mmCIF file of C-alpha atoms in Angstrom:
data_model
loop_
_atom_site.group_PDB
_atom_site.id
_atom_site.type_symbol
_atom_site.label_atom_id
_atom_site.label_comp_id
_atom_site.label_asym_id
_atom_site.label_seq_id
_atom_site.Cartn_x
_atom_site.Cartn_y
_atom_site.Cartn_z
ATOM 1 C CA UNK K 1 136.449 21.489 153.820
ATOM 2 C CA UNK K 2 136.340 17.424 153.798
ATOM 3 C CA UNK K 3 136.879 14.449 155.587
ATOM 4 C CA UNK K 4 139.116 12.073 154.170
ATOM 5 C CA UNK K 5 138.484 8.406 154.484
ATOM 6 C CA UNK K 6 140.982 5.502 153.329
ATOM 7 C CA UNK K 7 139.834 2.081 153.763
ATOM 8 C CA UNK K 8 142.102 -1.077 152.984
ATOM 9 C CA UNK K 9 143.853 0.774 150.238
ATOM 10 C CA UNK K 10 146.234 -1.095 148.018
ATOM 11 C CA UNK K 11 148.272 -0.169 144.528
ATOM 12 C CA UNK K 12 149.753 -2.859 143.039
ATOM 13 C CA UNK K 13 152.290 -2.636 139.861
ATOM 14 C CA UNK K 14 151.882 -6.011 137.441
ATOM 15 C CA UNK K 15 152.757 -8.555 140.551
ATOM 16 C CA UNK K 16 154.425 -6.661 142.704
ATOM 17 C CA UNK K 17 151.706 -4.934 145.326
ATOM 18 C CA UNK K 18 153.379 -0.771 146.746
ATOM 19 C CA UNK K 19 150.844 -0.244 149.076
ATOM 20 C CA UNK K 20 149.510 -2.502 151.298
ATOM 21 C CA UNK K 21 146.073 -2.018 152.604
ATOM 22 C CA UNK K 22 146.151 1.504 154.372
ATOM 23 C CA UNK K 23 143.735 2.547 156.951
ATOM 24 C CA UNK K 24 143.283 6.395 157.944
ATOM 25 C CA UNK K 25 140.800 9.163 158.800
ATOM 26 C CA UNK K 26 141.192 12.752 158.303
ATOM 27 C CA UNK K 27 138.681 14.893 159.664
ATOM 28 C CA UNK K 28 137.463 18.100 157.974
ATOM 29 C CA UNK K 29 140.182 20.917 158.547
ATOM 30 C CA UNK K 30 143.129 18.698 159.690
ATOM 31 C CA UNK K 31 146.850 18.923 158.090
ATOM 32 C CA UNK K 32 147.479 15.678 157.785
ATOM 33 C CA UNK K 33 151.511 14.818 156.750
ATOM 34 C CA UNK K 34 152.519 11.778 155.372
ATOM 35 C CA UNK K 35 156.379 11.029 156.137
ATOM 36 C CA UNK K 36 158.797 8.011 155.639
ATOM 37 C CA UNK K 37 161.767 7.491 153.793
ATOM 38 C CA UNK K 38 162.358 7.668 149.842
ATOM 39 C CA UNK K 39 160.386 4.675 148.161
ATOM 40 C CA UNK K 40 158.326 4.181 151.045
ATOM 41 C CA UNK K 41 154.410 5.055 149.026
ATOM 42 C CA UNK K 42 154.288 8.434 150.331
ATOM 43 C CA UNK K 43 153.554 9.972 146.716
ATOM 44 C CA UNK K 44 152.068 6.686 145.162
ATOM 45 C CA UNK K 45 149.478 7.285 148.050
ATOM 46 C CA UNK K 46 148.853 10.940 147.706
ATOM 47 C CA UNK K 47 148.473 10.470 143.625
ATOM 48 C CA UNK K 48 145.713 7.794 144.714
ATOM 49 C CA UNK K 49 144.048 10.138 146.685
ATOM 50 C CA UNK K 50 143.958 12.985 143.784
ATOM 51 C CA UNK K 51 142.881 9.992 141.192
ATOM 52 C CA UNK K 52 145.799 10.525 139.495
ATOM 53 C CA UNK K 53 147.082 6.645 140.001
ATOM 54 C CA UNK K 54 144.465 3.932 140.232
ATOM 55 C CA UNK K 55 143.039 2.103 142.829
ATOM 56 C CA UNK K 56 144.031 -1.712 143.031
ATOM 57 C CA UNK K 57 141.690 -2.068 145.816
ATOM 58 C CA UNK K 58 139.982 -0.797 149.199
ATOM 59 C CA UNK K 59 138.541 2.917 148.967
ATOM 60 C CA UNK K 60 138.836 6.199 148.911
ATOM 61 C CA UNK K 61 136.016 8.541 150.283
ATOM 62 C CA UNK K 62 135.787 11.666 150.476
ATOM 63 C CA UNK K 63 132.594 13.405 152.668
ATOM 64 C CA UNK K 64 131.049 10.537 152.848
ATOM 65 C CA UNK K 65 131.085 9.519 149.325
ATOM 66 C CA UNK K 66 133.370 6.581 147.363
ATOM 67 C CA UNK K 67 136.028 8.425 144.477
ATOM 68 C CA UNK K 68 137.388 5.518 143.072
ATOM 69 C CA UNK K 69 135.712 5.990 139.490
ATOM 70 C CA UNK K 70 135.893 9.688 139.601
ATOM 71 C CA UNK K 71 138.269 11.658 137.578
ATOM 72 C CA UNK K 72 141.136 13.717 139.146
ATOM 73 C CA UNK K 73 139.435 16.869 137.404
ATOM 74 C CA UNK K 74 135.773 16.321 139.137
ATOM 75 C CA UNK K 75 137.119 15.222 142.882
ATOM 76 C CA UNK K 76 137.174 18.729 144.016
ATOM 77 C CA UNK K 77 140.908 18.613 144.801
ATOM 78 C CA UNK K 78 143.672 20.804 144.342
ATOM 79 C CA UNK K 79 147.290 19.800 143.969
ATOM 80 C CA UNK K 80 150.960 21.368 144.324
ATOM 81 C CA UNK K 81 153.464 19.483 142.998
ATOM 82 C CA UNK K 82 157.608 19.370 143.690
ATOM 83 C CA UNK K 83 158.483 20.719 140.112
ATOM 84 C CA UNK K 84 155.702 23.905 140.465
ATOM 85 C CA UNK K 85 154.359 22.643 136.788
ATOM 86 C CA UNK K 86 153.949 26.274 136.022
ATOM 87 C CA UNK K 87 153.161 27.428 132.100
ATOM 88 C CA UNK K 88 156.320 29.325 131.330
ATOM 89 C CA UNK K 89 154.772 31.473 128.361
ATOM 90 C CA UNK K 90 152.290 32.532 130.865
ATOM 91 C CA UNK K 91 152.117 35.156 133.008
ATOM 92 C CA UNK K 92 151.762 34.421 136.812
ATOM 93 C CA UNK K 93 148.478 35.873 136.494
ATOM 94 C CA UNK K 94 147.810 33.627 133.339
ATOM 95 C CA UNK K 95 148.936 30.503 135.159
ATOM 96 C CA UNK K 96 146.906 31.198 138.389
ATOM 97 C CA UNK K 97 143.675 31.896 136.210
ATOM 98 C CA UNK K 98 144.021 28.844 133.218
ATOM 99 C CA UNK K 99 142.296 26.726 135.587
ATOM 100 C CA UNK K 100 139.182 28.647 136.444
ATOM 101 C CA UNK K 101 139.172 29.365 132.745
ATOM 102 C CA UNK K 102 138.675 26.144 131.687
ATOM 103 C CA UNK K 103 135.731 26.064 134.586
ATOM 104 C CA UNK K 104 133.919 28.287 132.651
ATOM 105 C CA UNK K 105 133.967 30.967 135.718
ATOM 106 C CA UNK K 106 133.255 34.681 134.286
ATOM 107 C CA UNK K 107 136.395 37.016 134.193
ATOM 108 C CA UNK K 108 135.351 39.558 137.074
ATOM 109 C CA UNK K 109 135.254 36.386 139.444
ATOM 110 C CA UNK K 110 138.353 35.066 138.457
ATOM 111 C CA UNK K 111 140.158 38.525 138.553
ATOM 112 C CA UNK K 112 138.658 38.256 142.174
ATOM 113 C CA UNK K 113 139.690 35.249 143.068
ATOM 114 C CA UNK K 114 143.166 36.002 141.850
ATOM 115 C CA UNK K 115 143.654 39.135 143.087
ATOM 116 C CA UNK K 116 142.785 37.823 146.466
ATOM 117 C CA UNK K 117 145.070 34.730 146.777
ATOM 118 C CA UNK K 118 147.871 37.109 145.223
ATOM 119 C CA UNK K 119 147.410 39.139 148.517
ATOM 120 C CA UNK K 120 147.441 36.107 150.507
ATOM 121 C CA UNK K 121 150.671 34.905 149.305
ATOM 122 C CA UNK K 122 151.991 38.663 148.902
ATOM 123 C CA UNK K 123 152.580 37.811 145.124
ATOM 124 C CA UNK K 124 150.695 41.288 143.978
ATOM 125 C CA UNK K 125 153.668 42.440 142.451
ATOM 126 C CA UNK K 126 154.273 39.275 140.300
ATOM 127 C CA UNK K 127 151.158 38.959 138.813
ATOM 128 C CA UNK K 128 152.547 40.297 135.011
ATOM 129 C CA UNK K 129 155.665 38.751 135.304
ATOM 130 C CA UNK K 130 156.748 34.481 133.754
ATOM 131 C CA UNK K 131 157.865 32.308 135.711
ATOM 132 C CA UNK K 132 161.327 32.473 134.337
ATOM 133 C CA UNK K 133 161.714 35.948 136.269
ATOM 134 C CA UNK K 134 161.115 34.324 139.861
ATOM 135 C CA UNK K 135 162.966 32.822 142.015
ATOM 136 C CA UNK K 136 162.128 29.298 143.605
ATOM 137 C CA UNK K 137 160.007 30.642 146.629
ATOM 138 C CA UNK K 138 158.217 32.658 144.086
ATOM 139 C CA UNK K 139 157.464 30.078 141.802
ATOM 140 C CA UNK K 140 156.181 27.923 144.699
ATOM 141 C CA UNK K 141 153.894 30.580 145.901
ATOM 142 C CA UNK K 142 152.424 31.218 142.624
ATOM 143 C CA UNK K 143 151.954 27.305 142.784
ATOM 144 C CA UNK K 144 150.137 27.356 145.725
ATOM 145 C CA UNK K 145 147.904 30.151 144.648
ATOM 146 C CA UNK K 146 146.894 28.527 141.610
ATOM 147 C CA UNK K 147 145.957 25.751 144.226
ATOM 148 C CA UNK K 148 143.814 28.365 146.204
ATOM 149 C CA UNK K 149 141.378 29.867 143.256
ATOM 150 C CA UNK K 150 140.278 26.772 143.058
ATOM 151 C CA UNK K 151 138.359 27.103 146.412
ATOM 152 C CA UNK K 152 139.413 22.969 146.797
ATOM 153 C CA UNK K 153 137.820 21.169 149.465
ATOM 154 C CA UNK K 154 141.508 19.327 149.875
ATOM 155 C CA UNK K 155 144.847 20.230 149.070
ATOM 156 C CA UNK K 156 147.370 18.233 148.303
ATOM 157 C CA UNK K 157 150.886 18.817 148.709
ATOM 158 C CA UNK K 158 153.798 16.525 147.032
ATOM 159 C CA UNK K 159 156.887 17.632 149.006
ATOM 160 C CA UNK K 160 156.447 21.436 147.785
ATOM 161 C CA UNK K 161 159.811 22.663 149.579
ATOM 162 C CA UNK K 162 162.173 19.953 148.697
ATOM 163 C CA UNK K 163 163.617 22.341 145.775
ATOM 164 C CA UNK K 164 164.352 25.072 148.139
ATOM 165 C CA UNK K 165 167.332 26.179 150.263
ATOM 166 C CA UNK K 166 167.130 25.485 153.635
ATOM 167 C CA UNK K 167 166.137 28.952 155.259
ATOM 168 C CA UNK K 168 163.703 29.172 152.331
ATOM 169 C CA UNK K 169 162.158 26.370 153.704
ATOM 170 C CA UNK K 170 161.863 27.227 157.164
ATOM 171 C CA UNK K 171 160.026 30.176 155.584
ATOM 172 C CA UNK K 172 157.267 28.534 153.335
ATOM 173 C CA UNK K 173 157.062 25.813 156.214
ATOM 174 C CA UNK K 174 155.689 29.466 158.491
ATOM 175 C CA UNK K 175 153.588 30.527 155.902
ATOM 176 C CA UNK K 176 151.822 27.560 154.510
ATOM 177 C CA UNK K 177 151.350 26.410 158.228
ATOM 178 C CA UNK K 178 149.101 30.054 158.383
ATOM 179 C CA UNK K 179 147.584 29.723 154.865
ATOM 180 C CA UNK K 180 145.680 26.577 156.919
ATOM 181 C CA UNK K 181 145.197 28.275 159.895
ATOM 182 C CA UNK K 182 143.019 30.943 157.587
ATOM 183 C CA UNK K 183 141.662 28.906 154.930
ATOM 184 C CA UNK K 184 140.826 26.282 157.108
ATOM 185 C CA UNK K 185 140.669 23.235 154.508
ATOM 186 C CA UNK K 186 141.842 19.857 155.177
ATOM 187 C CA UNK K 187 145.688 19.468 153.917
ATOM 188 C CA UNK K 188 147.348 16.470 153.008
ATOM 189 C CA UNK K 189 151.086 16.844 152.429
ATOM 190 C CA UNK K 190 153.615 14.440 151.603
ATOM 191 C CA UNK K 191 157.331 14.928 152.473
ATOM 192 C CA UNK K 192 160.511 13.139 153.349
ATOM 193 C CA UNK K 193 161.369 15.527 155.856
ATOM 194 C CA UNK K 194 160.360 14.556 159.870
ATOM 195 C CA UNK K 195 161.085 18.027 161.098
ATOM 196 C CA UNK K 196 158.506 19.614 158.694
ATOM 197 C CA UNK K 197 155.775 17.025 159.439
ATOM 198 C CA UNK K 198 156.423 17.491 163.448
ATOM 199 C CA UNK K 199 156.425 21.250 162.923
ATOM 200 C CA UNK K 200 153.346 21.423 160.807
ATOM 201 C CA UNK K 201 150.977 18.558 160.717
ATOM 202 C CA UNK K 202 147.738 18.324 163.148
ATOM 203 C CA UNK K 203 148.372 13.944 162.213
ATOM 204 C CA UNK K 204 151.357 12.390 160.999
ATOM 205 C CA UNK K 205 150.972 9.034 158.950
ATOM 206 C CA UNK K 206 154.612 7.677 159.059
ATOM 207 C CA UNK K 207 155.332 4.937 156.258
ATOM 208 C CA UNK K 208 157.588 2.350 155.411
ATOM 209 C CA UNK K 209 157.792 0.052 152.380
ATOM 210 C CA UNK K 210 154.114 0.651 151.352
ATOM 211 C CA UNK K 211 152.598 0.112 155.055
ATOM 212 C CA UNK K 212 151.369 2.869 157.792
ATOM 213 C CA UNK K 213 153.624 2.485 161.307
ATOM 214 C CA UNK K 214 151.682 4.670 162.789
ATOM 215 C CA UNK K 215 149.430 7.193 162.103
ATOM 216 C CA UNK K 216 148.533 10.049 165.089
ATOM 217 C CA UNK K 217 149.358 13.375 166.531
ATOM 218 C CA UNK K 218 153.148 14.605 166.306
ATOM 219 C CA UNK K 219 154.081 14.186 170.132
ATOM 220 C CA UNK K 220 152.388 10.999 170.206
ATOM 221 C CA UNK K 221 154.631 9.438 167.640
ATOM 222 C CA UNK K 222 157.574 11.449 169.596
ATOM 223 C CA UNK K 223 156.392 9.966 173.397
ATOM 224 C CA UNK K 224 155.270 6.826 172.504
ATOM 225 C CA UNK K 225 156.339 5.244 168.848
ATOM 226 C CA UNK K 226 154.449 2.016 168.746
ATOM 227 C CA UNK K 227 158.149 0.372 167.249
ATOM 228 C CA UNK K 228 161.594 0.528 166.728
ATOM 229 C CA UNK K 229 160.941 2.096 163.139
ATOM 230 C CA UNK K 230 158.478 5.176 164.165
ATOM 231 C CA UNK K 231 161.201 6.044 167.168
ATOM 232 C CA UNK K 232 164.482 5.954 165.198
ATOM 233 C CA UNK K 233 162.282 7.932 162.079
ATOM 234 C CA UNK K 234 160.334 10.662 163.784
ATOM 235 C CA UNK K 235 162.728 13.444 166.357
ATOM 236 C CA UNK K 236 166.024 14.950 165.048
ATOM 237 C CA UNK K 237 168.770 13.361 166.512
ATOM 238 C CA UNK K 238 167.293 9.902 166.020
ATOM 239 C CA UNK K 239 166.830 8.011 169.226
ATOM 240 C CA UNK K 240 169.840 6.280 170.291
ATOM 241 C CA UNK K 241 169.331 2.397 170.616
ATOM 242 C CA UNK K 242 171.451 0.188 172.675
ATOM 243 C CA UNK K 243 171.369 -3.303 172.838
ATOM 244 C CA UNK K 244 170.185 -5.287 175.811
ATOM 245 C CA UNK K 245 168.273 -8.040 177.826
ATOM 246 C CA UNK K 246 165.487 -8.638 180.589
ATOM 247 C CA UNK K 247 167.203 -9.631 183.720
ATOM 248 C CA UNK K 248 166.171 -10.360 187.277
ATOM 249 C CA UNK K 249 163.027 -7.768 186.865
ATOM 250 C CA UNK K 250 165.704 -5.459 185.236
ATOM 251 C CA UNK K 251 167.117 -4.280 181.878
ATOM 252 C CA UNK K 252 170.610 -5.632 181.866
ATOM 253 C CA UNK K 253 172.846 -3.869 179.167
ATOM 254 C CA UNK K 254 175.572 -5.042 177.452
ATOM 255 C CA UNK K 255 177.596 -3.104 178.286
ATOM 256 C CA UNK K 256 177.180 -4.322 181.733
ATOM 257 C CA UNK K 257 174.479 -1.549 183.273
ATOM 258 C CA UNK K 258 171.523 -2.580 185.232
ATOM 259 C CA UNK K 259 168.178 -0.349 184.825
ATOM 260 C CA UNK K 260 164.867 -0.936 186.705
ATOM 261 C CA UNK K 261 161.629 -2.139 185.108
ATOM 262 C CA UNK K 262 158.612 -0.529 186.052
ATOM 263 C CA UNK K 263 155.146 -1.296 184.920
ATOM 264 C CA UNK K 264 154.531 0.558 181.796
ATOM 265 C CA UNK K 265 157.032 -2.230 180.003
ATOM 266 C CA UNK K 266 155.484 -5.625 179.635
ATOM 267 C CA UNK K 267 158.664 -7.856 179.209
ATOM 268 C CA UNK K 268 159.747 -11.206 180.189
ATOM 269 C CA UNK K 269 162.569 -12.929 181.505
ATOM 270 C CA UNK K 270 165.511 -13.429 179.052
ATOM 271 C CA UNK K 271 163.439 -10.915 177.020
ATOM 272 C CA UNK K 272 165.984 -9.901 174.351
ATOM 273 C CA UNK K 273 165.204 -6.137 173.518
ATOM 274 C CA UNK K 274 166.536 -2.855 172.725
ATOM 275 C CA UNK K 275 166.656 0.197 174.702
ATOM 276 C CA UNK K 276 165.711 3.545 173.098
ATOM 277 C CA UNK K 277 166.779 6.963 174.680
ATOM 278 C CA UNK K 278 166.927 10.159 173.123
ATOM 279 C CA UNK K 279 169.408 12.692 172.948
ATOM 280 C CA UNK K 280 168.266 15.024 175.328
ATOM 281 C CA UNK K 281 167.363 12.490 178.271
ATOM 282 C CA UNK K 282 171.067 11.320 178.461
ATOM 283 C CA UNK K 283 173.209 13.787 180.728
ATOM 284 C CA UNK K 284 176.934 13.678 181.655
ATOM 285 C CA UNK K 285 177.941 11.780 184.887
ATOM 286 C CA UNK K 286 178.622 8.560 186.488
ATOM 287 C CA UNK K 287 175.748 6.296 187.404
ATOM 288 C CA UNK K 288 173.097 4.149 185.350
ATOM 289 C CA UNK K 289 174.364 4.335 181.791
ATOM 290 C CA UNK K 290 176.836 3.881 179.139
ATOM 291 C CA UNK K 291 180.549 4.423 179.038
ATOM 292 C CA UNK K 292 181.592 6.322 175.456
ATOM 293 C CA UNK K 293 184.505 8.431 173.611
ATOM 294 C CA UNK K 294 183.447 11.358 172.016
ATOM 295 C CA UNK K 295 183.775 11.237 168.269
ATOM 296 C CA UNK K 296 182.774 14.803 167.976
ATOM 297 C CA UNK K 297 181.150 17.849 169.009
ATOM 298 C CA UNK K 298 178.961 20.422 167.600
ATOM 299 C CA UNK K 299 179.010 23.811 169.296
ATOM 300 C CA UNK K 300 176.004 25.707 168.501
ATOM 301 C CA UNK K 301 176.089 28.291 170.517
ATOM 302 C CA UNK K 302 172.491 28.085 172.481
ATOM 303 C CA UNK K 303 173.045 24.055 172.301
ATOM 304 C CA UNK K 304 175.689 21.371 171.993
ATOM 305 C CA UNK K 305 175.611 17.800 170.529
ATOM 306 C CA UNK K 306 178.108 15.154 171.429
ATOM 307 C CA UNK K 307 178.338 12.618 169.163
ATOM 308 C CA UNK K 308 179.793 9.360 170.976
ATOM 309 C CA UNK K 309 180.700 5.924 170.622
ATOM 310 C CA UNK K 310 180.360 3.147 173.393
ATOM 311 C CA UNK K 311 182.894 0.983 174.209
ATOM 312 C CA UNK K 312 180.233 -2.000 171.760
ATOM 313 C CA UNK K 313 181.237 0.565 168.981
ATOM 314 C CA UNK K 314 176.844 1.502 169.145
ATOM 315 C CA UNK K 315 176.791 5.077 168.061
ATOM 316 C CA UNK K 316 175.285 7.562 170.867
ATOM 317 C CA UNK K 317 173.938 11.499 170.511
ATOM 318 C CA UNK K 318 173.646 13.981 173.695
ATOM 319 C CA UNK K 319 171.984 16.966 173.493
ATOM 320 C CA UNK K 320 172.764 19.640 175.989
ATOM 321 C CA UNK K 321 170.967 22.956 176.535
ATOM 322 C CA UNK K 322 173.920 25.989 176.378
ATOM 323 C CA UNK K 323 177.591 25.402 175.858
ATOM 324 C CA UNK K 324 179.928 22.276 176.575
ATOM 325 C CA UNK K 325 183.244 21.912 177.449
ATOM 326 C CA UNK K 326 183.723 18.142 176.082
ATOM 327 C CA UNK K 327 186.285 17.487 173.418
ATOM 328 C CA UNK K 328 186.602 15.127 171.075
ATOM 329 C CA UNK K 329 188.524 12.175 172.298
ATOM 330 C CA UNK K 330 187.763 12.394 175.971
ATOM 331 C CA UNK K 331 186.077 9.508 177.604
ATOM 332 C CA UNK K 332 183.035 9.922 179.815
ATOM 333 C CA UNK K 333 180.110 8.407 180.856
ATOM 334 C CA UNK K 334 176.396 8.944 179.710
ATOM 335 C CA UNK K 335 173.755 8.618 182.804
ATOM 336 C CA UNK K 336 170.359 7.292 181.007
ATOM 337 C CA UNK K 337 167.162 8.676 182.775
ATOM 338 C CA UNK K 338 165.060 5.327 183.322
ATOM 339 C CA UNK K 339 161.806 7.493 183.122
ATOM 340 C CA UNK K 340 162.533 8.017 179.703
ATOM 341 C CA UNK K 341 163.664 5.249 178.213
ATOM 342 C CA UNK K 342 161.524 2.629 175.515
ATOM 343 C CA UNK K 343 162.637 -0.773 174.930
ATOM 344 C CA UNK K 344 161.917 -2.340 171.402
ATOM 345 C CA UNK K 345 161.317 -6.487 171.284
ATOM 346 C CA UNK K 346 164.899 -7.063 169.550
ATOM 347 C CA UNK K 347 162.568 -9.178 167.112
ATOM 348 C CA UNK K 348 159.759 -8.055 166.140
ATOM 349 C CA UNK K 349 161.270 -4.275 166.716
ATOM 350 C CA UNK K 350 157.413 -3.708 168.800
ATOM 351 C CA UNK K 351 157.387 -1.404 171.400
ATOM 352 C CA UNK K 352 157.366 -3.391 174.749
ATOM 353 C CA UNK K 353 155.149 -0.055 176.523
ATOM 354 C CA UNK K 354 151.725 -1.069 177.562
ATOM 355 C CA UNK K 355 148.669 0.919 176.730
#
């Protein structure tokens, strides 16, 4: 295990600079996700990290001591990438032993070391076969447990699952989340997905265009996003925004609704901002809100989701526990809970919270 220490980190390519001076600790044992949108650094960042990309500036430490200079090979580092990169004229057992090989480890420790991530990842009964002859959540185990013989004081994972089928995903999501919880080791893993980093990380670092938005714990990014950016990104449905002013102590929609301030918003008069209100803190019913028709509905069963659209044409979500009878086409109106709304300077998109 490791801490993990970035300090003003910045890749430039020719001219143009990718990332931007990133700041971020990771103590020793944490799963640490980074998330954002394709383009946004994620992997540039994570490649820096595993000396795989140089450094244009800043630092990268690792217990204590500076990495720049050192090669990918001697960092101590272990790496699973999005394509597997698995020898296909090897065995599985071949493939998860080539590295410890070339470490000049003896063959009963490697056979040990194998054997024992194999029944880890319940891969025993692939161990003679290629790669060829698995499927995809096969080949991404046998990925992973090359990564684990190598007793790595990091891992590092470039979007591992982004090749699998969705139910196959909810599945190595389960089982890499307990291949931490008993290993221990500090994780960093890289993906585009926001439900796998809430479901999985200890800290989420959410990026944008080469800069960190925010970096903390899940449910703080979910309670309080520090702007307009982190709230839409991170929660699935995205936060409904809806545009609006600062009025007589109060946020005045346009739509013509009136909600009171309270202290936790520092705002000032004329205050052009937007209101942010998630899915499930909107409920049917007259009062302080929004009238909307309902484009369409999802039935799920155990939930429902109307999708809506206000008389401004700004596109609203509901989430409702159980069953609904709504139909698409009907009017209603959507009764906003003022203890759970944000508001976002219209501006500079800032969260207008205090603290």
């Amino acid at each position: 295990m490791a801490d993990l220490i970035l300090e003003n980190l910045r890749k430039s390519f020719g001219s143009e600079e990718v990332i931007h001076g990133i700041d971020m600790s990771v103590s020793s044992g944490e799963f640490c996700v980074f998330v954002g949108p394709s383009g946004c650094g994620k992997s540039t960042l994570l490649r820096m990290i595993a000396g795989l990309e140089d450094i244009t500036g800043g630092e990268v430490r690792i217990d204590g001591k500076t990495v720049n200079h050192i090669p990918a090979a001697q960092r101590g580092l272990a790496m699973v990438f999005q394509s597997y990169a698995l020898y296909p004229h090897m065995s599985v057992r071949q493939n998860m032993s080539f590295g410890l090989e070339n470490l000049r480890m003896t063959r009963p420790e490697i056979a040990g070391r194998v054997d024992e991530a194999a029944r880890m990842l319940q891969i025993e009964a692939l161990l003679e076969r290629k790669p060829g002859q698995l499927s995809g959540g096969q080949r991404q185990r046998v990925a992973i447990g090359r990564a684990v013989v190598r007793e790595p004081t990091i891992f590092l994972f470039d979007e591992p699952l982004s090749n699998l089928d969705a139910e196959l995903r909810v599945t190595m999501r389960a089982e890499i989340a307990d291949l931490h919880s008993r290993l221990g080791n500090t994780m960093i893993y890289v993906t585009h997905d926001q439900v796998e980093a809430m479901t999985m990380a200890d800290k989420i670092a959410v990026l944008r265009d080469g800069i960190m938005e925010q970096f903390g714990a899940p449910l703080e990014l979910f309670n309080l996003p520090q702007n307009r950016f982190v709230a839409g990104f991170i929660g699935s449905p995205s936060m409904n925004f809806l545009a609006g002013e600062v009025r007589a102590g109060q946020v005045a929609l346009k739509n013509g609704a009136m909600l009171p301030l309270d202290g936790r918003f520092m705002v000032s008069e004329g205050q052009t901002i937007e209101l942010g209100i998630r899915a499930g803190d909107l409920t049917l019913g007259s009062g302080q809100g929004v009238d909307v028709e309902i484009s369409s509905v999802e039935q799920l069963g155990a939930e429902s989701y109307l999708y809506c659209r206000s008389t401004l044409g700004e596109q609203i979500t509901l989430h409702e526990s159980g069953q609904t009878r709504a139909r698409r086409g009907e009017k209603v109106s959507l009764r906003i809970d003022p203890d759970s709304m944000h508001l976002f300077d219209l501006q500079s998109g800032r969260s207008c919270r205090t603290g």
